[in-house]
Amino acid sequence: MKISVLKTAGVLLFSAVIGFCHPSSAQENKVLAPEFRIYRETPEKINDLVHTKLDVRFDYGKKYLYGKAWITLKPHFYPADSLRLDAKGMDVKKVSLIEGTKLLPLKYTYDGKYILVRLNRTYSRNEKYTVFVDYVSKPDELKATGSAAISDAKGLYFINPDGKDPDKPVQIWTQGETEASSVWFPTIDKPNQKTTSEISMTVPGKYVTLSNGKLVSQKSNTDDTRTDTWKMDLPHSPYLFMMAVGDFRIYKDKWKDKEINYYLEPAYAPYAKEIFGNTPEMIDFFSKKLGVDFPWNKYSQVVVRDYVSGAMENTTATLHGEFVQATSRELLDEHKGEDVIAHELFHQWFGDYVTAESWSNLPVNESFADFSELLWNEYKYGKDAGDAHGYKAMESYLNSKPDSAKQLIRFHYRDKEDMFDLVSYQKGGRILNMLRNYIGEDAFFKGLNLYLKQNAFKNGEAHQLRLALEEVSGKDLNWFFNQWFFRSGHPVLKIDYAWDEVSKTQKVILQQTQQGDVFILPFAVDIYAGGKKIRHNVWMREKTDTLDFAVPSKPDLVNVDAEKILLSKKEDNKPLEQFIYQYFNAPLYLDRLEAIEACSEKQLQNAEARNVMIAALKDKSQDLRIRVINALELGNNQVKDAALPVLKDLAAHDPKTLVQAAALGALASFRDPANQVLFETGMKSRSYAVQGASLLGMALITPAEAYPLAKSLEADSRGELAKAIVTVYALKGSTVDLPFVEKAYNNAELQSKVEMAPAYINLLSRVNNTALVKERVSGFKDLGIKYKQYGIDKFILSLFERLKQEKEAQLSSASPEVKEQLNQQIAAIVSSIRELQKSTEG
């Protein structure tokens, strides 16, 4: 499953594409809450699933699934005379034992969560038996709570089932992780169970279906329905079962002799190859890297509406949220789904082929999938791209203070959903990258190969991973796993320097300033002196340590953590001149980023620091070019004069549209009519980002022309252009523009919703439709409460305070009728403010 990072108001926040942060954890509280005292043991295996056969049909009106299940099991080890099946919120009609062609009724009880079955006799571990269950699944009548990462847990979803929403397709899809598959079929809904499967779906004949494994038959029925049967001959966990039904167009691709298919809505079908076309290359790359060929018979990807998370790695059939769908114009700016596509694909090995034995061990699924994003970027786009991706992931973790108190592998938590966080994902991915660096590329991937082969179609945990890596590398890794997998936190490094001219000794003074135990840190130190670079591999084992290096002359640069591999917060106090040297001479993305950040702070006082900033505008990394543009102090004439010609060149000629857009945004801040030609040229670009930045530039130079220009662009506006139009309407618009603003907001992902909020709420300040203001204010309040753990509640609160002030200011000149409406609006705003404050305090 994929989660992502949300960035708003300059703060990195976790979202459900998404993750979650709790205000307390077992690791940070001396007095544990009762739920943290519970040891979350691996579920005991009394009976083992062997095969699951399902026959289902759907009632779109009632949002019901009518199901029949044939579940073949056997006792795990000890003899068994009973069975417990997870079955949430169902009507259970019949439970029987299959005896040849007959059904033998079995005694059972059902409490809405579990079917407790008394078998007809005691079975030994070598005996299989098949239980038949006739049932009705009622997902919309189930009271199920989700989490920030998986916002709902009802397992089965009917999307626009009555077809009343003309802007939304009719679809059915499922979401099993963590334990929601048992909403739509009875099973033992635990990750340490594995079963082969056969799923027959009876659906309206006009629709396409997708499920796990191979489509083995299609039968047309007399009532305009069709029954599709999908068969999976290799065992997989119940949470990885899936179904999707809808009007999808299928693009057929392949890798070797295996079919690779992409299921999209008709409007996006022409872009299928552009969206998913790297999939065969990804499969080939991961297969070779791991030494285990893609282990399943096919791989399909389907995009659905109103998905409750980011994406889900169902075996052979990944389900994506609609954010992955994009047109050619959108993909020109950024392929937002590419990392997700890599992430879910890697799960087919780490998660599906070998599955975490418990949710406590979720990182052996999710940390690897997160790590795969770095691997793919590094392979496809170069080391800079991989390092940039890894650094952003590390930033998101380091900026999440509550998460830093959690262990990677943890057996004490409030709820299993809490495992889906920045620790299991971003921190875990960085830990794996450190481990890769420590034992070496070849040993690391040979160790992963051994882990996968030893645990194929079974379950794995962190200790098995350690043992496989130790067997291959010959190194003891207990210290590494104890420190990074089973301890919380991270090192906070303070690095100081001293040069002794008499003894020609360079001292590096290291301090770990975090609370708690010391971290053992192996890393490299590169010393640049006399035109040469010498690498020293060192270990830090104490909270304070001093390293001495004999150097013939005073170094030009001492580069600590030269491979930029440590998961840590660093305060590097090297002199500015060394950072300047580092930018031009050290090779890595993070070498240059560290130098840029140091020079950014000194760009007003130091000419050489300014020169680094200007040189970095042409850095080979797109990410660094954008970071530098955003860091320039353009209110300073020296900075402005040096940067202006480069910014104009970037705006007109940079090969990356996001860099062009960033440069245009910087130029817009000057409000200089001399730049109007650049904005007019940008308006002709196919890039939504470039058009959006150009429109905002025009709005600052010729505000009277921006509004009609925005109106002319409404018909084909997505992404950054849609946001820019909303901003123009916030400045110059009125009630007549609300339908566009509402549609743009509703169609946006969470990140864009947050970015649109100030403009949208500013427009509401000029709207006197009380019912509309109340409705929209309530919507923003709900957004703030839902994502309060990411700080969005405080962000919305500040916008509401401004909106209240605007409405109050209008009271003095308002007519009695308007005054009454304003007072109602103010009351609604105040009420929402109180609810947000109460939620924040809670």
Short mmCIF file of N, CA and C in Angstrom, two decimals, residues 48-136:
data_model
loop_
_atom_site.label_atom_id
_atom_site.label_comp_id
_atom_site.label_asym_id
_atom_site.label_seq_id
_atom_site.Cartn_x
_atom_site.Cartn_y
_atom_site.Cartn_z
N ASP A 48 -5.51 -23.86 9.02
CA ASP A 48 -4.87 -23.20 7.88
C ASP A 48 -5.81 -23.18 6.69
N LEU A 49 -5.91 -22.01 6.07
CA LEU A 49 -6.63 -21.93 4.80
C LEU A 49 -5.84 -22.71 3.75
N VAL A 50 -6.55 -23.41 2.88
CA VAL A 50 -5.92 -24.15 1.78
C VAL A 50 -6.41 -23.61 0.44
N HIS A 51 -7.73 -23.52 0.29
CA HIS A 51 -8.31 -23.01 -0.96
C HIS A 51 -9.61 -22.28 -0.64
N THR A 52 -9.85 -21.20 -1.34
CA THR A 52 -11.06 -20.42 -1.16
C THR A 52 -11.76 -20.25 -2.51
N LYS A 53 -12.98 -20.75 -2.59
CA LYS A 53 -13.78 -20.60 -3.81
C LYS A 53 -14.99 -19.73 -3.48
N LEU A 54 -15.20 -18.67 -4.28
CA LEU A 54 -16.29 -17.74 -4.05
C LEU A 54 -17.15 -17.62 -5.29
N ASP A 55 -18.45 -17.50 -5.07
CA ASP A 55 -19.41 -17.22 -6.14
C ASP A 55 -20.24 -16.04 -5.66
N VAL A 56 -20.09 -14.89 -6.31
CA VAL A 56 -20.74 -13.67 -5.81
C VAL A 56 -21.52 -12.98 -6.91
N ARG A 57 -22.59 -12.30 -6.50
CA ARG A 57 -23.33 -11.40 -7.39
C ARG A 57 -23.73 -10.17 -6.58
N PHE A 58 -24.10 -9.13 -7.27
CA PHE A 58 -24.25 -7.83 -6.62
C PHE A 58 -25.66 -7.26 -6.78
N ASP A 59 -26.13 -6.62 -5.73
CA ASP A 59 -27.37 -5.85 -5.77
C ASP A 59 -26.98 -4.37 -5.69
N TYR A 60 -26.98 -3.69 -6.83
CA TYR A 60 -26.54 -2.30 -6.87
C TYR A 60 -27.47 -1.39 -6.08
N GLY A 61 -28.76 -1.71 -6.07
CA GLY A 61 -29.72 -0.86 -5.35
C GLY A 61 -29.52 -0.91 -3.86
N LYS A 62 -29.37 -2.11 -3.31
CA LYS A 62 -29.20 -2.26 -1.87
C LYS A 62 -27.75 -2.15 -1.44
N LYS A 63 -26.82 -2.22 -2.38
CA LYS A 63 -25.39 -2.27 -2.09
C LYS A 63 -25.06 -3.53 -1.27
N TYR A 64 -25.58 -4.63 -1.75
CA TYR A 64 -25.35 -5.92 -1.13
C TYR A 64 -24.53 -6.80 -2.07
N LEU A 65 -23.82 -7.75 -1.48
CA LEU A 65 -23.20 -8.85 -2.22
C LEU A 65 -23.83 -10.14 -1.73
N TYR A 66 -24.35 -10.93 -2.67
CA TYR A 66 -24.88 -12.24 -2.33
C TYR A 66 -23.79 -13.26 -2.65
N GLY A 67 -23.33 -13.97 -1.62
CA GLY A 67 -22.16 -14.80 -1.81
C GLY A 67 -22.33 -16.24 -1.35
N LYS A 68 -21.58 -17.09 -2.00
CA LYS A 68 -21.43 -18.47 -1.58
C LYS A 68 -19.93 -18.74 -1.51
N ALA A 69 -19.50 -19.34 -0.41
CA ALA A 69 -18.08 -19.58 -0.20
C ALA A 69 -17.83 -21.05 0.12
N TRP A 70 -16.86 -21.64 -0.57
CA TRP A 70 -16.38 -22.98 -0.27
C TRP A 70 -14.95 -22.83 0.25
N ILE A 71 -14.76 -23.06 1.54
CA ILE A 71 -13.47 -22.79 2.17
C ILE A 71 -12.85 -24.11 2.60
N THR A 72 -11.73 -24.44 1.97
CA THR A 72 -11.02 -25.67 2.31
C THR A 72 -9.90 -25.34 3.29
N LEU A 73 -9.85 -26.13 4.38
CA LEU A 73 -8.89 -25.88 5.45
C LEU A 73 -8.30 -27.20 5.94
N LYS A 74 -7.32 -27.07 6.83
CA LYS A 74 -6.81 -28.23 7.57
C LYS A 74 -6.24 -27.71 8.89
N PRO A 75 -6.26 -28.53 9.92
CA PRO A 75 -5.63 -28.10 11.17
C PRO A 75 -4.14 -27.80 10.95
N HIS A 76 -3.66 -26.76 11.63
CA HIS A 76 -2.26 -26.37 11.42
C HIS A 76 -1.30 -27.42 11.97
N PHE A 77 -1.49 -27.82 13.21
CA PHE A 77 -0.65 -28.87 13.80
C PHE A 77 -1.46 -29.77 14.72
N TYR A 78 -2.14 -29.15 15.67
CA TYR A 78 -2.90 -29.93 16.63
C TYR A 78 -4.26 -30.30 16.04
N PRO A 79 -4.83 -31.41 16.46
CA PRO A 79 -6.16 -31.79 15.99
C PRO A 79 -7.18 -30.69 16.30
N ALA A 80 -8.17 -30.54 15.43
CA ALA A 80 -9.15 -29.47 15.60
C ALA A 80 -10.56 -30.00 15.35
N ASP A 81 -11.50 -29.58 16.21
CA ASP A 81 -12.89 -29.96 16.02
C ASP A 81 -13.79 -28.73 15.85
N SER A 82 -13.16 -27.57 15.71
CA SER A 82 -13.93 -26.35 15.54
C SER A 82 -13.16 -25.37 14.65
N LEU A 83 -13.87 -24.35 14.25
CA LEU A 83 -13.31 -23.37 13.31
C LEU A 83 -13.89 -22.00 13.61
N ARG A 84 -13.02 -20.99 13.57
CA ARG A 84 -13.50 -19.61 13.69
C ARG A 84 -13.19 -18.88 12.40
N LEU A 85 -14.22 -18.31 11.77
CA LEU A 85 -14.07 -17.53 10.55
C LEU A 85 -14.40 -16.06 10.83
N ASP A 86 -13.58 -15.18 10.30
CA ASP A 86 -13.91 -13.74 10.34
C ASP A 86 -15.00 -13.48 9.30
N ALA A 87 -16.05 -12.79 9.73
CA ALA A 87 -17.15 -12.45 8.82
C ALA A 87 -17.86 -11.24 9.40
N LYS A 88 -17.58 -10.08 8.87
CA LYS A 88 -18.01 -8.83 9.51
C LYS A 88 -19.31 -8.31 8.89
N GLY A 89 -20.32 -8.15 9.75
CA GLY A 89 -21.55 -7.47 9.35
C GLY A 89 -22.38 -8.19 8.32
N MET A 90 -22.32 -9.51 8.26
CA MET A 90 -23.01 -10.28 7.24
C MET A 90 -24.36 -10.81 7.75
N ASP A 91 -25.21 -11.22 6.83
CA ASP A 91 -26.30 -12.14 7.12
C ASP A 91 -25.78 -13.53 6.75
N VAL A 92 -25.66 -14.39 7.72
CA VAL A 92 -25.18 -15.76 7.46
C VAL A 92 -26.41 -16.66 7.32
N LYS A 93 -26.59 -17.24 6.12
CA LYS A 93 -27.78 -18.03 5.83
C LYS A 93 -27.58 -19.51 6.15
N LYS A 94 -26.39 -20.01 5.90
CA LYS A 94 -26.16 -21.44 6.03
C LYS A 94 -24.68 -21.71 6.21
N VAL A 95 -24.35 -22.66 7.06
CA VAL A 95 -22.98 -23.14 7.22
C VAL A 95 -23.04 -24.67 7.18
N SER A 96 -22.31 -25.25 6.24
CA SER A 96 -22.38 -26.70 6.05
C SER A 96 -21.00 -27.26 5.77
N LEU A 97 -20.89 -28.56 5.92
CA LEU A 97 -19.68 -29.28 5.54
C LEU A 97 -19.94 -29.97 4.20
N ILE A 98 -18.99 -29.88 3.30
CA ILE A 98 -19.11 -30.56 2.02
C ILE A 98 -18.69 -32.02 2.20
N GLU A 99 -19.62 -32.93 1.93
CA GLU A 99 -19.32 -34.35 1.96
C GLU A 99 -19.70 -34.95 0.62
N GLY A 100 -18.71 -35.04 -0.27
CA GLY A 100 -19.00 -35.50 -1.63
C GLY A 100 -19.87 -34.48 -2.33
N THR A 101 -21.06 -34.88 -2.71
CA THR A 101 -22.01 -33.96 -3.36
C THR A 101 -23.05 -33.45 -2.39
N LYS A 102 -22.92 -33.79 -1.13
CA LYS A 102 -23.92 -33.42 -0.13
C LYS A 102 -23.43 -32.29 0.77
N LEU A 103 -24.39 -31.58 1.35
CA LEU A 103 -24.11 -30.55 2.35
C LEU A 103 -24.56 -31.06 3.70
N LEU A 104 -23.63 -31.18 4.63
CA LEU A 104 -23.95 -31.60 5.98
C LEU A 104 -24.05 -30.36 6.86
N PRO A 105 -25.25 -30.02 7.36
CA PRO A 105 -25.38 -28.82 8.20
C PRO A 105 -24.49 -28.90 9.43
N LEU A 106 -23.86 -27.77 9.75
CA LEU A 106 -22.99 -27.69 10.92
C LEU A 106 -23.58 -26.73 11.94
N LYS A 107 -23.34 -27.01 13.20
CA LYS A 107 -23.76 -26.09 14.25
C LYS A 107 -22.79 -24.91 14.30
N TYR A 108 -23.36 -23.71 14.43
CA TYR A 108 -22.50 -22.52 14.47
C TYR A 108 -23.21 -21.41 15.23
N THR A 109 -22.42 -20.46 15.68
CA THR A 109 -22.94 -19.21 16.24
C THR A 109 -22.29 -18.06 15.49
N TYR A 110 -23.01 -16.95 15.46
CA TYR A 110 -22.49 -15.78 14.73
C TYR A 110 -22.84 -14.51 15.50
N ASP A 111 -21.81 -13.69 15.78
CA ASP A 111 -22.02 -12.48 16.57
C ASP A 111 -21.85 -11.19 15.77
N GLY A 112 -21.83 -11.30 14.46
CA GLY A 112 -21.63 -10.12 13.62
C GLY A 112 -20.18 -9.90 13.25
N LYS A 113 -19.28 -10.61 13.92
CA LYS A 113 -17.85 -10.51 13.62
C LYS A 113 -17.24 -11.86 13.27
N TYR A 114 -17.64 -12.89 14.01
CA TYR A 114 -17.04 -14.21 13.83
C TYR A 114 -18.13 -15.27 13.68
N ILE A 115 -17.87 -16.23 12.80
CA ILE A 115 -18.67 -17.44 12.73
C ILE A 115 -17.90 -18.52 13.48
N LEU A 116 -18.45 -19.00 14.58
CA LEU A 116 -17.83 -20.08 15.35
C LEU A 116 -18.52 -21.38 14.96
N VAL A 117 -17.77 -22.27 14.34
CA VAL A 117 -18.33 -23.48 13.75
C VAL A 117 -17.88 -24.71 14.54
N ARG A 118 -18.82 -25.56 14.85
CA ARG A 118 -18.50 -26.85 15.44
C ARG A 118 -18.45 -27.86 14.30
N LEU A 119 -17.27 -28.43 14.06
CA LEU A 119 -17.11 -29.39 12.97
C LEU A 119 -17.78 -30.72 13.33
N ASN A 120 -17.99 -31.56 12.33
CA ASN A 120 -18.69 -32.83 12.55
C ASN A 120 -17.85 -33.85 13.31
N ARG A 121 -16.50 -33.60 13.33
CA ARG A 121 -15.61 -34.49 14.07
C ARG A 121 -14.26 -33.79 14.25
N THR A 122 -13.34 -34.47 14.86
CA THR A 122 -11.99 -33.93 15.04
C THR A 122 -11.14 -34.31 13.83
N TYR A 123 -10.45 -33.29 13.31
CA TYR A 123 -9.59 -33.50 12.14
C TYR A 123 -8.12 -33.40 12.55
N SER A 124 -7.28 -34.23 11.92
CA SER A 124 -5.84 -34.17 12.16
C SER A 124 -5.20 -33.22 11.16
N ARG A 125 -3.93 -32.92 11.37
CA ARG A 125 -3.26 -31.94 10.52
C ARG A 125 -3.06 -32.43 9.08
N ASN A 126 -3.25 -33.68 8.83
CA ASN A 126 -3.11 -34.22 7.47
C ASN A 126 -4.45 -34.34 6.76
N GLU A 127 -5.51 -33.89 7.41
CA GLU A 127 -6.85 -34.02 6.81
C GLU A 127 -7.38 -32.65 6.41
N LYS A 128 -7.86 -32.57 5.19
CA LYS A 128 -8.51 -31.36 4.71
C LYS A 128 -10.02 -31.51 4.85
N TYR A 129 -10.69 -30.40 5.03
CA TYR A 129 -12.16 -30.38 5.04
C TYR A 129 -12.63 -29.08 4.39
N THR A 130 -13.84 -29.09 3.83
CA THR A 130 -14.37 -27.92 3.14
C THR A 130 -15.69 -27.50 3.78
N VAL A 131 -15.74 -26.24 4.17
CA VAL A 131 -16.93 -25.65 4.77
C VAL A 131 -17.60 -24.75 3.73
N PHE A 132 -18.92 -24.87 3.63
CA PHE A 132 -19.71 -24.03 2.71
C PHE A 132 -20.47 -23.00 3.53
N VAL A 133 -20.42 -21.74 3.09
CA VAL A 133 -21.14 -20.67 3.76
C VAL A 133 -21.97 -19.91 2.72
N ASP A 134 -23.26 -19.80 2.97
CA ASP A 134 -24.16 -18.99 2.16
C ASP A 134 -24.42 -17.72 2.95
N TYR A 135 -24.16 -16.56 2.35
CA TYR A 135 -24.17 -15.32 3.14
C TYR A 135 -24.55 -14.11 2.29
N VAL A 136 -24.83 -13.02 2.96
CA VAL A 136 -25.06 -11.72 2.32
C VAL A 136 -24.13 -10.71 2.97
#
